[in-house]
Coordinates of C-alpha atoms in Angstrom, one line a residue:
Chain K
X102 CA 16.8 7.2 -51.8
X103 CA 17.3 7.2 -48.0
X104 CA 16.5 10.8 -47.2
X105 CA 14.2 12.9 -49.2
X106 CA 13.6 16.5 -48.0
X107 CA 11.2 18.6 -49.9
X108 CA 10.5 22.3 -49.1
X109 CA 11.2 22.0 -45.4
X110 CA 10.6 25.1 -43.4
X111 CA 10.8 25.5 -39.7
X112 CA 9.2 28.7 -38.3
X113 CA 9.5 29.8 -34.7
X114 CA 7.2 32.3 -33.2
X115 CA 9.2 34.7 -31.0
X116 CA 6.8 37.2 -29.5
X117 CA 4.9 38.6 -32.4
X118 CA 7.8 38.0 -34.8
X119 CA 8.1 34.9 -37.0
X120 CA 11.6 33.6 -37.4
X121 CA 12.4 31.0 -40.0
X122 CA 15.1 28.7 -38.8
X123 CA 14.8 26.7 -42.0
X124 CA 13.6 28.4 -45.1
X125 CA 12.9 25.9 -47.7
X126 CA 15.3 23.0 -47.7
X127 CA 15.4 20.5 -50.5
X128 CA 17.9 17.7 -49.8
X129 CA 18.4 14.2 -51.1
X130 CA 20.8 11.9 -49.5
X131 CA 21.4 8.5 -51.0
X132 CA 22.0 5.2 -49.3
X133 CA 25.6 4.9 -48.4
X134 CA 26.4 8.6 -48.6
X135 CA 28.6 10.3 -46.0
X136 CA 27.4 13.9 -45.8
X137 CA 28.9 16.6 -43.7
X138 CA 26.6 19.4 -42.6
X139 CA 28.3 22.6 -42.0
X140 CA 27.3 26.1 -41.1
X141 CA 28.0 28.9 -38.6
X142 CA 26.0 29.0 -35.4
X143 CA 22.5 30.3 -36.0
X144 CA 22.5 29.0 -39.5
X145 CA 19.8 26.5 -38.8
X146 CA 22.0 23.4 -39.0
X147 CA 21.0 22.2 -35.6
X148 CA 17.3 22.6 -36.5
X149 CA 17.9 20.7 -39.7
X150 CA 19.8 18.0 -37.7
X151 CA 16.9 17.7 -35.3
X152 CA 14.4 17.3 -38.1
X153 CA 16.6 14.8 -39.9
X154 CA 17.0 12.9 -36.6
X155 CA 13.2 12.8 -36.1
X156 CA 13.6 14.7 -32.9
X157 CA 11.6 17.6 -34.3
X158 CA 8.9 18.3 -36.9
X159 CA 9.1 20.8 -39.7
X160 CA 6.4 23.6 -40.0
X161 CA 5.9 22.8 -43.6
X162 CA 7.4 20.4 -46.1
X163 CA 7.9 16.8 -46.6
X164 CA 10.5 14.4 -45.2
X165 CA 10.6 10.9 -46.6
X166 CA 12.9 8.5 -44.7
X167 CA 13.4 5.2 -46.6
X168 CA 10.4 6.2 -48.7
X169 CA 8.1 6.8 -45.7
X170 CA 6.7 10.2 -44.8
X171 CA 7.8 11.0 -41.3
X172 CA 7.5 14.8 -41.1
X173 CA 4.3 14.8 -39.2
X174 CA 4.3 11.7 -37.1
X175 CA 3.1 11.7 -33.5
X176 CA 5.7 11.7 -30.6
X177 CA 5.5 8.0 -30.1
X178 CA 5.8 7.2 -33.8
X179 CA 8.8 9.5 -34.0
X180 CA 10.3 7.8 -31.1
X181 CA 9.9 4.4 -32.8
X182 CA 11.3 5.8 -36.0
X183 CA 14.4 7.1 -34.1
X184 CA 14.7 3.7 -32.4
X185 CA 14.6 1.7 -35.7
X186 CA 16.2 4.0 -38.3
X187 CA 18.5 6.5 -36.6
X188 CA 21.6 6.1 -34.6
X189 CA 22.8 9.2 -32.7
X190 CA 26.3 10.2 -31.8
X191 CA 26.5 13.4 -29.7
X192 CA 29.2 15.9 -29.0
X193 CA 29.0 15.2 -25.3
X194 CA 28.5 11.4 -25.7
X195 CA 25.2 11.4 -23.8
X196 CA 25.9 8.0 -22.1
X197 CA 24.0 7.1 -19.0
X198 CA 26.5 7.4 -16.2
X199 CA 25.2 4.8 -13.8
X200 CA 25.2 1.8 -16.1
X201 CA 28.0 -0.1 -17.8
X202 CA 29.2 0.5 -21.3
X203 CA 27.5 -2.7 -22.4
X204 CA 24.2 -1.7 -20.9
X205 CA 24.6 1.7 -22.6
X206 CA 25.1 0.1 -25.9
X207 CA 22.1 -2.2 -25.4
X208 CA 19.8 0.7 -24.4
X209 CA 18.1 1.1 -27.9
X210 CA 17.5 -2.6 -28.0
X211 CA 15.5 -2.4 -24.7
X212 CA 13.1 0.0 -26.4
X213 CA 13.1 -2.2 -29.5
X214 CA 11.8 -5.0 -27.2
X215 CA 14.6 -7.4 -27.8
X216 CA 15.3 -10.2 -25.3
X217 CA 17.9 -9.8 -22.7
X218 CA 20.2 -12.4 -24.3
X219 CA 19.9 -10.9 -27.8
X220 CA 20.6 -7.5 -26.3
X221 CA 23.8 -8.6 -24.6
X222 CA 25.0 -10.5 -27.6
X223 CA 24.5 -7.6 -30.0
X224 CA 25.8 -5.0 -27.7
X225 CA 28.9 -7.0 -27.1
X226 CA 29.3 -7.5 -30.8
X227 CA 29.3 -3.8 -31.5
X228 CA 31.5 -2.9 -28.6
X229 CA 34.0 -5.4 -30.0
X230 CA 33.6 -3.7 -33.4
X231 CA 34.8 -0.4 -31.9
X232 CA 37.5 -2.2 -30.0
X233 CA 36.1 -1.8 -26.5
X234 CA 35.1 -5.4 -25.7
X235 CA 37.5 -5.5 -22.8
X236 CA 35.8 -2.4 -21.3
X237 CA 32.3 -3.7 -21.5
X238 CA 31.6 -3.7 -17.8
X239 CA 33.1 -0.3 -17.1
X240 CA 31.0 2.7 -16.4
X241 CA 31.3 5.7 -18.7
X242 CA 33.2 7.7 -16.0
X243 CA 35.9 5.1 -16.0
X244 CA 36.5 5.6 -19.8
X245 CA 38.4 8.3 -21.7
X246 CA 36.6 10.7 -23.9
X247 CA 37.6 8.8 -27.1
X248 CA 36.4 5.6 -25.5
X249 CA 33.2 7.1 -24.5
X250 CA 32.5 8.3 -28.0
X251 CA 33.3 4.8 -29.3
X252 CA 30.7 3.4 -26.9
X253 CA 28.3 6.0 -28.2
X254 CA 29.0 4.9 -31.8
X255 CA 28.5 1.3 -30.8
X256 CA 25.2 2.3 -29.3
X257 CA 24.3 4.2 -32.5
X258 CA 25.0 1.0 -34.6
X259 CA 23.4 -1.6 -32.3
X260 CA 19.9 -1.5 -33.8
X261 CA 21.1 -1.5 -37.3
X262 CA 19.8 2.0 -38.3
X263 CA 19.4 3.5 -41.8
X264 CA 21.3 6.6 -40.9
X265 CA 24.0 7.5 -38.4
X266 CA 23.5 11.1 -37.2
X267 CA 26.7 12.5 -35.6
X268 CA 26.4 15.9 -34.1
X269 CA 29.9 17.4 -33.6
X270 CA 31.2 13.9 -32.6
X271 CA 34.8 15.1 -32.2
X272 CA 34.0 18.5 -30.6
X273 CA 35.1 17.4 -27.1
X274 CA 38.0 15.2 -28.1
X275 CA 41.7 15.7 -28.4
X276 CA 43.5 15.3 -31.8
X277 CA 44.4 11.6 -31.3
X278 CA 40.9 10.6 -30.3
X279 CA 39.5 12.7 -33.1
X280 CA 41.6 10.7 -35.6
X281 CA 40.4 7.4 -34.1
X282 CA 36.8 8.4 -34.2
X283 CA 37.0 9.8 -37.8
X284 CA 38.6 6.6 -38.8
X285 CA 35.7 4.7 -37.5
X286 CA 33.2 6.9 -39.4
X287 CA 35.3 6.4 -42.6
X288 CA 35.2 2.7 -42.0
X289 CA 31.5 2.7 -41.5
X290 CA 31.1 4.7 -44.7
X291 CA 33.1 2.1 -46.5
X292 CA 30.9 -0.6 -45.1
X293 CA 28.0 1.2 -46.8
X294 CA 26.4 3.0 -43.9
X295 CA 24.7 6.3 -44.5
X296 CA 26.2 9.0 -42.3
X297 CA 25.3 12.6 -41.6
X298 CA 27.9 14.5 -39.7
X299 CA 27.4 17.9 -38.3
X300 CA 30.6 19.9 -37.9
X301 CA 32.1 23.3 -38.2
X302 CA 35.6 22.1 -38.8
X303 CA 36.6 21.9 -42.5
X304 CA 39.2 19.2 -41.8
X305 CA 36.5 16.9 -40.4
X306 CA 34.1 17.8 -43.2
X307 CA 36.8 16.9 -45.7
X308 CA 36.5 13.2 -44.6
X309 CA 32.9 13.1 -46.0
X310 CA 32.0 12.2 -49.5
X311 CA 29.6 15.2 -49.7
X312 CA 29.7 18.6 -48.0
X313 CA 26.7 20.8 -47.4
X314 CA 26.8 24.3 -46.2
X315 CA 23.7 25.7 -44.4
X316 CA 23.3 29.5 -44.1
X317 CA 20.3 31.5 -43.0
X318 CA 18.1 28.5 -43.2
X319 CA 18.9 27.4 -46.7
X320 CA 21.6 25.1 -48.2
X321 CA 23.9 27.5 -50.0
X322 CA 26.6 25.0 -51.2
X323 CA 26.6 21.3 -52.0
X324 CA 30.0 20.0 -52.8
X325 CA 31.9 16.7 -53.2
X326 CA 34.8 15.4 -51.3
X327 CA 37.9 17.4 -50.8
X328 CA 36.5 20.7 -51.8
X329 CA 37.5 23.4 -49.4
X330 CA 34.5 25.2 -47.9
X331 CA 34.8 28.3 -45.9
X332 CA 32.2 28.2 -43.1
X333 CA 32.2 31.8 -42.0
Chain C
X147 CA 6.9 -5.4 -22.6
X148 CA 9.5 -3.7 -20.6
X149 CA 7.9 -4.3 -17.3
X150 CA 10.8 -6.3 -15.9
X151 CA 13.2 -3.9 -17.4
X152 CA 11.4 -1.0 -15.7
X153 CA 11.5 -2.7 -12.3
X154 CA 15.2 -3.4 -12.7
X155 CA 15.8 0.3 -13.8
X156 CA 13.8 1.5 -10.8
X157 CA 15.7 -0.7 -8.4
X158 CA 19.0 0.5 -9.8
X159 CA 18.0 4.1 -9.6
X160 CA 16.8 3.6 -6.0
X161 CA 20.0 1.9 -5.0
X162 CA 22.1 4.6 -6.6
X163 CA 20.4 7.1 -4.3
X164 CA 20.2 5.0 -1.1
X165 CA 19.8 7.7 1.6
X166 CA 17.2 9.5 -0.4
X167 CA 15.3 6.4 -1.2
X168 CA 15.2 5.4 2.5
X169 CA 14.0 8.8 3.5
X170 CA 11.3 8.7 0.9
X171 CA 10.2 5.3 2.1
X172 CA 10.3 6.5 5.7
X173 CA 7.1 8.5 5.0
X174 CA 5.3 5.4 3.8
X175 CA 6.9 3.2 6.5
X176 CA 5.6 5.5 9.2
X177 CA 2.2 5.8 7.5
X178 CA 1.6 2.1 7.1
X179 CA 3.1 1.3 10.5
X180 CA 0.9 3.9 12.2
X181 CA -2.3 2.6 10.5
X182 CA -1.6 -0.9 11.5
X183 CA -0.6 0.0 15.1
X184 CA -3.5 2.4 15.6
X185 CA -6.1 0.1 14.2
X186 CA -4.7 -2.8 16.2
X187 CA -5.1 -0.6 19.4
X188 CA -8.7 0.2 18.3
X189 CA -9.5 -3.4 17.6
X190 CA -8.0 -4.3 21.0
X191 CA -10.3 -1.8 22.7
X192 CA -13.2 -3.3 20.8
X193 CA -12.2 -6.8 21.8
X194 CA -12.0 -5.7 25.4
X195 CA -15.5 -4.2 25.3
X196 CA -16.9 -7.2 23.4
X197 CA -15.3 -9.6 25.9
X198 CA -16.7 -7.8 28.8
X199 CA -20.2 -7.7 27.3
X200 CA -19.9 -11.3 26.3
X201 CA -18.9 -12.1 29.9
X202 CA -22.4 -10.9 30.9
X203 CA -23.4 -13.6 28.5
X204 CA -23.9 -13.4 24.8
X205 CA -27.4 -13.7 23.2
X206 CA -28.8 -13.3 26.6
X207 CA -32.3 -12.6 27.7
X208 CA -33.0 -11.6 31.2
X209 CA -36.3 -12.4 32.7
X210 CA -36.9 -10.3 35.8
X211 CA -39.7 -10.4 38.3
X212 CA -41.8 -7.3 37.7
X213 CA -42.7 -4.3 39.8
X214 CA -45.9 -5.2 41.7
X215 CA -48.6 -2.8 42.4
X216 CA -49.4 -2.4 46.1
X217 CA -52.6 -0.4 46.4
X218 CA -51.8 1.4 43.2
X219 CA -48.2 2.1 44.2
X220 CA -45.6 0.5 41.9
X221 CA -42.8 -1.2 43.8
X222 CA -39.1 -1.6 42.8
X223 CA -38.5 -3.8 39.7
X224 CA -37.6 -7.3 40.7
X225 CA -39.4 -7.2 44.0
X226 CA -42.4 -9.1 42.7
X227 CA -42.9 -12.6 44.0
X228 CA -44.6 -14.3 41.1
X229 CA -41.6 -15.6 39.3
X230 CA -41.0 -19.2 40.5
X231 CA -38.5 -21.9 39.8
X232 CA -41.3 -23.7 38.0
X233 CA -41.4 -20.8 35.5
X234 CA -37.7 -21.4 34.8
X235 CA -38.3 -25.1 34.3
X236 CA -41.2 -24.4 32.0
X237 CA -39.1 -22.1 29.9
X238 CA -36.4 -24.8 29.7
X239 CA -38.9 -27.5 28.7
X240 CA -41.3 -25.7 26.3
X241 CA -39.2 -23.2 24.4
X242 CA -36.9 -24.1 21.6
X243 CA -33.7 -22.5 20.5
X244 CA -32.4 -22.1 24.0
X245 CA -29.0 -23.2 25.2
X246 CA -29.2 -22.5 28.9
X247 CA -31.7 -21.4 31.4
X248 CA -30.3 -20.1 34.7
X249 CA -32.6 -18.9 37.5
X250 CA -31.1 -16.9 40.2
X251 CA -31.7 -15.0 43.4
X252 CA -29.4 -12.5 45.0
X253 CA -29.0 -10.6 48.2
X254 CA -26.3 -8.8 50.1
X255 CA -24.8 -10.5 53.1
X256 CA -21.9 -10.0 55.5
X257 CA -19.7 -13.0 54.8
X258 CA -17.3 -14.1 57.6
X259 CA -14.1 -16.1 57.8
X260 CA -12.6 -16.1 61.3
X261 CA -11.9 -12.6 62.1
X262 CA -12.3 -11.3 58.5
X263 CA -15.5 -10.2 57.1
X264 CA -16.7 -8.8 53.8
X265 CA -20.0 -7.5 52.5
X266 CA -20.8 -9.0 49.2
X267 CA -23.7 -10.2 47.0
X268 CA -24.7 -13.8 47.4
X269 CA -26.2 -15.3 44.3
X270 CA -28.3 -18.4 44.4
X271 CA -27.7 -20.1 41.1
X272 CA -27.8 -23.3 39.2
X273 CA -24.9 -25.0 37.4
X274 CA -26.0 -23.5 34.0
X275 CA -25.0 -20.1 35.4
X276 CA -21.4 -20.9 34.8
X277 CA -21.9 -21.5 31.1
X278 CA -24.2 -18.6 30.6
X279 CA -21.8 -16.0 32.3
X280 CA -18.7 -17.7 30.8
X281 CA -17.3 -18.3 34.2
X282 CA -14.3 -20.5 34.7
X283 CA -13.1 -22.0 38.0
X284 CA -9.5 -21.1 38.9
X285 CA -9.2 -23.8 41.6
X286 CA -11.6 -26.3 43.0
X287 CA -14.9 -27.1 41.2
X288 CA -18.2 -25.5 40.3
X289 CA -21.6 -26.3 41.8
X290 CA -23.1 -29.5 40.5
X291 CA -26.7 -30.6 39.8
X292 CA -26.4 -32.7 42.9
X293 CA -25.6 -29.7 45.0
X294 CA -28.8 -28.0 43.7
X295 CA -31.1 -31.0 44.4
X296 CA -29.6 -31.6 47.9
X297 CA -29.6 -28.0 48.8
X298 CA -26.0 -28.4 49.8
X299 CA -24.3 -25.7 51.9
X300 CA -21.4 -25.2 49.4
X301 CA -20.1 -22.0 47.8
X302 CA -18.0 -20.9 45.0
X303 CA -16.4 -17.5 45.6
X304 CA -15.1 -14.7 43.4
X305 CA -11.4 -13.6 43.5
X306 CA -12.2 -10.4 45.4
X307 CA -14.0 -12.2 48.1
X308 CA -11.2 -14.8 48.3
X309 CA -8.5 -12.2 48.7
X310 CA -10.4 -10.2 51.3
X311 CA -11.3 -13.2 53.4
X312 CA -8.4 -15.5 52.9
X313 CA -5.5 -13.3 51.8
X314 CA -3.1 -15.4 49.8
X315 CA -4.1 -18.8 51.2
X316 CA -6.2 -21.1 49.0
X317 CA -9.7 -21.0 50.3
X318 CA -10.9 -24.3 48.7
X319 CA -12.0 -26.7 51.3
X320 CA -12.4 -24.0 54.0
X321 CA -15.6 -22.8 55.5
X322 CA -17.1 -19.3 55.4
X323 CA -20.2 -18.1 57.3
X324 CA -23.1 -16.5 55.6
X325 CA -25.8 -15.3 57.9
X326 CA -24.1 -17.4 60.6
X327 CA -24.5 -20.6 58.6
X328 CA -21.3 -22.4 57.5
X329 CA -20.7 -23.0 53.8
X330 CA -17.9 -25.1 52.5
X331 CA -15.9 -23.4 49.7
X332 CA -15.6 -25.8 46.8
X333 CA -14.1 -23.4 44.2
X334 CA -12.7 -20.0 43.4
X335 CA -13.6 -18.3 40.2
X336 CA -11.1 -17.1 37.6
X337 CA -10.4 -13.3 37.8
X338 CA -12.9 -11.5 35.5
X339 CA -12.1 -7.9 36.4
X340 CA -14.6 -5.1 36.0
X341 CA -17.7 -5.3 33.8
X342 CA -18.3 -2.8 31.1
X343 CA -20.4 -0.9 33.6
X344 CA -17.6 -0.6 36.1
X345 CA -18.9 -3.3 38.4
X346 CA -16.5 -5.7 40.1
X347 CA -17.4 -9.1 38.7
X348 CA -15.2 -10.9 41.2
X349 CA -17.1 -9.6 44.2
X350 CA -19.6 -12.5 44.6
X351 CA -20.4 -15.7 46.4
X352 CA -22.3 -18.3 44.4
X353 CA -24.4 -20.9 46.2
X354 CA -27.1 -23.4 45.0
X355 CA -30.3 -21.6 44.2
X356 CA -32.3 -24.1 46.3
X357 CA -30.0 -23.5 49.3
X358 CA -30.3 -19.8 48.8
X359 CA -34.1 -19.8 48.6
X360 CA -35.0 -22.2 51.2
X361 CA -32.1 -22.1 53.7
X362 CA -30.6 -18.6 53.4
X363 CA -33.1 -16.1 52.1
X364 CA -36.4 -17.9 52.9
X365 CA -37.9 -17.0 49.5
X366 CA -40.4 -18.8 47.4
X367 CA -39.9 -16.8 44.3
X368 CA -36.8 -16.1 42.2
X369 CA -35.6 -12.8 41.0
X370 CA -34.1 -13.3 37.6
X371 CA -33.9 -16.0 35.0
X372 CA -31.0 -15.7 32.6
X373 CA -31.8 -17.3 29.3
X374 CA -29.1 -17.9 26.6
X375 CA -30.6 -18.1 23.2
X376 CA -28.8 -20.4 20.7
X377 CA -28.4 -17.7 18.0
X378 CA -28.6 -13.9 17.8
X379 CA -31.3 -14.0 15.1
X380 CA -33.6 -16.0 17.3
X381 CA -33.5 -13.6 20.2
X382 CA -36.6 -11.6 19.4
X383 CA -38.7 -14.7 18.6
X384 CA -37.6 -16.4 21.9
X385 CA -38.3 -13.3 23.8
X386 CA -41.9 -13.1 22.6
X387 CA -42.3 -16.9 23.2
X388 CA -41.2 -16.5 26.8
X389 CA -43.5 -13.5 27.3
X390 CA -46.4 -15.5 26.0
X391 CA -45.6 -18.6 28.1
X392 CA -45.2 -16.6 31.3
X393 CA -48.5 -14.7 30.6
X394 CA -50.2 -18.1 30.2
X395 CA -48.7 -19.4 33.4
X396 CA -49.4 -16.3 35.4
X397 CA -52.9 -15.9 33.8
X398 CA -52.3 -12.4 32.5
X399 CA -54.5 -11.3 29.6
X400 CA -53.4 -7.7 29.1
X401 CA -49.6 -7.2 28.6
X402 CA -49.9 -4.0 30.6
X403 CA -50.4 -6.1 33.7
X404 CA -47.2 -8.2 33.2
X405 CA -45.7 -9.2 36.5
X406 CA -42.3 -9.8 34.8
X407 CA -40.1 -8.2 32.2
X408 CA -37.8 -9.6 29.6
X409 CA -34.8 -7.6 28.6
X410 CA -32.0 -8.4 26.2
X411 CA -28.3 -7.3 25.9
X412 CA -28.2 -7.1 22.2
X413 CA -28.8 -3.4 22.0
X414 CA -26.0 -2.7 24.6
X415 CA -23.7 -4.9 22.6
X416 CA -24.6 -3.1 19.3
X417 CA -24.0 0.4 20.8
X418 CA -20.7 -0.6 22.3
X419 CA -19.5 -2.2 19.1
X420 CA -20.5 0.7 17.0
X421 CA -18.7 3.1 19.4
X422 CA -15.5 1.1 19.4
X423 CA -15.7 0.7 15.6
X424 CA -15.8 4.5 15.4
X425 CA -12.8 4.8 17.7
X426 CA -10.9 2.4 15.5
X427 CA -11.9 4.3 12.3
X428 CA -10.9 7.5 14.0
X429 CA -7.4 6.2 15.0
X430 CA -7.0 4.6 11.6
X431 CA -7.9 7.7 9.6
X432 CA -5.6 9.9 11.7
X433 CA -2.8 7.4 10.9
X434 CA -3.9 7.4 7.2
X435 CA -3.2 11.1 7.1
X436 CA 0.5 10.3 7.7
X437 CA 0.3 7.9 4.8
X438 CA -0.9 10.7 2.6
X439 CA 1.9 12.9 3.8
X440 CA 4.2 10.1 3.0
X441 CA 2.7 10.0 -0.5
X442 CA 3.4 13.7 -0.9
X443 CA 7.0 13.0 0.1
X444 CA 7.2 10.5 -2.7
X445 CA 5.8 13.0 -5.2
X446 CA 8.3 15.6 -4.0
X447 CA 11.3 13.4 -4.4
X448 CA 10.0 12.1 -7.8
X449 CA 9.7 15.7 -9.0
X450 CA 13.3 16.4 -7.9
X451 CA 14.4 13.1 -9.5
X452 CA 12.7 14.0 -12.8
X453 CA 14.4 17.4 -12.9
X454 CA 17.8 15.9 -12.0
X455 CA 17.5 13.2 -14.7
X456 CA 16.2 15.4 -17.4
X457 CA 19.2 14.6 -19.5
X458 CA 18.8 10.9 -18.9
X459 CA 15.2 11.2 -20.1
X460 CA 16.4 13.1 -23.2
X461 CA 18.9 10.3 -24.0
X462 CA 16.3 7.6 -23.5
X463 CA 13.8 9.4 -25.7
X464 CA 16.4 10.1 -28.4
X465 CA 17.1 6.4 -28.4
X466 CA 13.5 5.5 -29.0
X467 CA 11.7 5.5 -25.6
X468 CA 8.1 6.3 -26.1
X469 CA 5.8 8.3 -23.7
X470 CA 4.6 5.1 -22.1
X471 CA 8.2 3.8 -21.7
X472 CA 9.3 6.8 -19.7
X473 CA 6.0 7.1 -17.8
X474 CA 6.3 3.4 -16.9
X475 CA 9.9 3.8 -15.7
X476 CA 9.1 6.6 -13.3
X477 CA 5.8 5.3 -12.2
X478 CA 7.3 1.9 -11.4
X479 CA 10.0 3.7 -9.5
X480 CA 7.5 5.4 -7.2
X481 CA 5.5 2.2 -6.9
X482 CA 8.6 0.3 -5.9
X483 CA 9.3 2.9 -3.3
X484 CA 5.8 2.5 -1.9
X485 CA 5.7 -1.3 -2.1
X486 CA 9.0 -1.6 -0.3
X487 CA 8.0 1.1 2.2
X488 CA 4.7 -0.6 2.7
X489 CA 6.3 -4.0 3.3
X490 CA 8.7 -2.5 5.9
X491 CA 5.8 -0.6 7.3
X492 CA 3.8 -3.8 7.9
X493 CA 6.7 -5.2 9.8
X494 CA 7.2 -2.0 11.8
X495 CA 3.4 -1.7 12.4
X496 CA 3.0 -5.3 13.6
X497 CA 6.2 -5.0 15.8
X498 CA 5.0 -1.8 17.4
X499 CA 1.5 -3.2 18.0
X500 CA 3.1 -6.1 19.8
X501 CA 5.4 -3.8 21.7
X502 CA 2.5 -1.6 22.7
X503 CA 0.5 -4.6 24.0
X504 CA 3.6 -5.9 25.8
X505 CA 4.9 -2.6 27.4
X506 CA 2.2 -0.1 26.9
X507 CA -0.6 -1.9 28.8
X508 CA -3.0 -1.7 25.8
X509 CA -4.6 -4.8 24.4
X510 CA -3.8 -4.9 20.7
X511 CA -5.4 -7.1 18.1
X512 CA -3.5 -7.4 14.8
X513 CA -5.9 -8.4 12.0
X514 CA -5.3 -8.9 8.3
X515 CA -7.7 -6.2 7.0
X516 CA -5.8 -3.1 8.1
X517 CA -2.5 -4.7 6.9
X518 CA -3.9 -5.4 3.5
X519 CA -5.8 -2.2 3.4
X520 CA -2.9 0.1 4.4
X521 CA -0.5 -1.8 2.1
X522 CA -2.7 -1.5 -1.0
X523 CA -3.5 2.1 0.1
X524 CA 0.2 2.9 0.1
X525 CA 0.7 1.3 -3.3
X526 CA -2.2 3.3 -4.5
X527 CA -0.6 6.4 -3.1
X528 CA 2.7 5.6 -4.8
X529 CA 0.7 5.2 -8.0
X530 CA -1.3 8.4 -7.5
X531 CA 1.5 10.7 -6.4
X532 CA 3.8 9.1 -9.0
X533 CA 1.6 9.9 -11.9
X534 CA 2.2 13.6 -12.1
X535 CA 6.0 13.5 -12.0
X536 CA 6.0 10.5 -14.4
X537 CA 3.8 12.4 -16.8
X538 CA 6.1 15.4 -16.5
X539 CA 9.0 13.2 -17.4
X540 CA 7.3 11.4 -20.2
X541 CA 6.1 14.7 -21.8
X542 CA 9.6 16.2 -21.9
X543 CA 10.7 17.4 -25.3
X544 CA 13.8 15.3 -26.2
X545 CA 15.6 18.3 -27.8
X546 CA 15.1 20.4 -24.7
X547 CA 16.0 17.5 -22.4
X548 CA 19.2 16.8 -24.3
X549 CA 20.2 20.4 -24.1
X550 CA 19.5 20.5 -20.3
X551 CA 22.6 21.0 -18.1

């Protein structure tokens, strides 16, 4: 069991009012699953994503990642967990603009304390895997949107994480690039990677082996591949 | 870990914002440069004062004939006639830890060369006088032991006297007349300028003490004995030994009746040195204020930089940068600014100190201490003023930071 959420609640204090962004989530995601997380805005899916990605802590509940309780770790331990176990792909790529594609891909390895040579080798390997080895020394602003997202995927993969977290990875891309990127995710799934993909597009969600619908802070539907889910 | 990486990142970030980095450094450059230049001026002043005091002779004791009582009326100091050349010889023979003993007499005379004349002080001295007053001869030679014993009519003259009596011609070998007696000039002293007390040290004529006493001034006593003690620690001991010796020789039982007095220059030296040290500190601390202002400049820019790069910080944290990683990155950035600024400041400071001494007429002395001090101070300032922005960066919540536009 890769991900094991048990009674996760996230409660925000707004003035004197308590607002539950997540209201009791139980979720199990197995090794090698490709799960799409859907939901309208305000449903709590971003909060769930942040907790799954170890960027945030739940108010109550238990989150076991690879069997280890990570729900209430300190900031630095969360950072180390993110570094080792989670690869992020963001909607707006979030690449550092001043450094080359290769250095961007190598960035997680810097914080993992790998040697310069190992970093360069591994970064190059993963850039090649997403078909951008010829663009290694280009800066992000010299790349197209699709290429940037591929760099971001290479970066997510470079430290061999347990989970790939993709937050609307195709939200800023045209149709052609979207197809390319989704093909990469499907390939990764076939290679046995665990992927969690946040999206509001049913076509994208349909690529996943499992579809989860979040609404009002709870998971309201949990379906298999191909089932049509109406988000709204 | 990560130290080299952080330095590389910092350098890249600084190069990416060249103009801003240079402007930030400018604060530190000016600060360090000002400290070095100001302190070097202060040290220059101190050296001037020390030199001029040392030119009176360092570790000096001055034995002066006392003020005699004539029918209960005290006369002027130095007018007593009980201090003899023998006393000087006795001091030289019997007291240890003494480098030189130089007895002297002095009196004002109208000195004449042809149709030029000049009123100056004529000193009757021995050859030790040269060493004790740190005199050097510009041309010709100084009085010798032989001149003293033979009571030769020879003179060494100061630069002021030389220029007033001889203009631009070289006086060595010429004769001057003192009290209508001819004296052959054997040397001209190196220009010494004014003393710390404002006295013209080049306005003098030096002749052998024996000649002065017996031929010129018709004296049997001497006026002062300059004694150079071998080390500063021995001065007090030597002073009391001299006092005891002279009391024995003059058969004085009660020190109240001393017909001589012994003074030393150490206290003057100490006062002067502490004054100039204070001037140096004052100049240095004024300059140090600009260094602090430079530090605030660094802080300001780092704050802007942290805000600007909020998103970058968010990305780095999402990818696994810990508090310390981010803190280190920004701290090193501000330290790199201050180190580079400090190094340039050292060059600028030394260059301007040299320029000041060359074109500004100030004597400057560049020493290692203010250079090291201001450099490490500037690094410390980079560290101190970098901590707050770096902490601010390191404490950013990754979710907020990633959302930042």
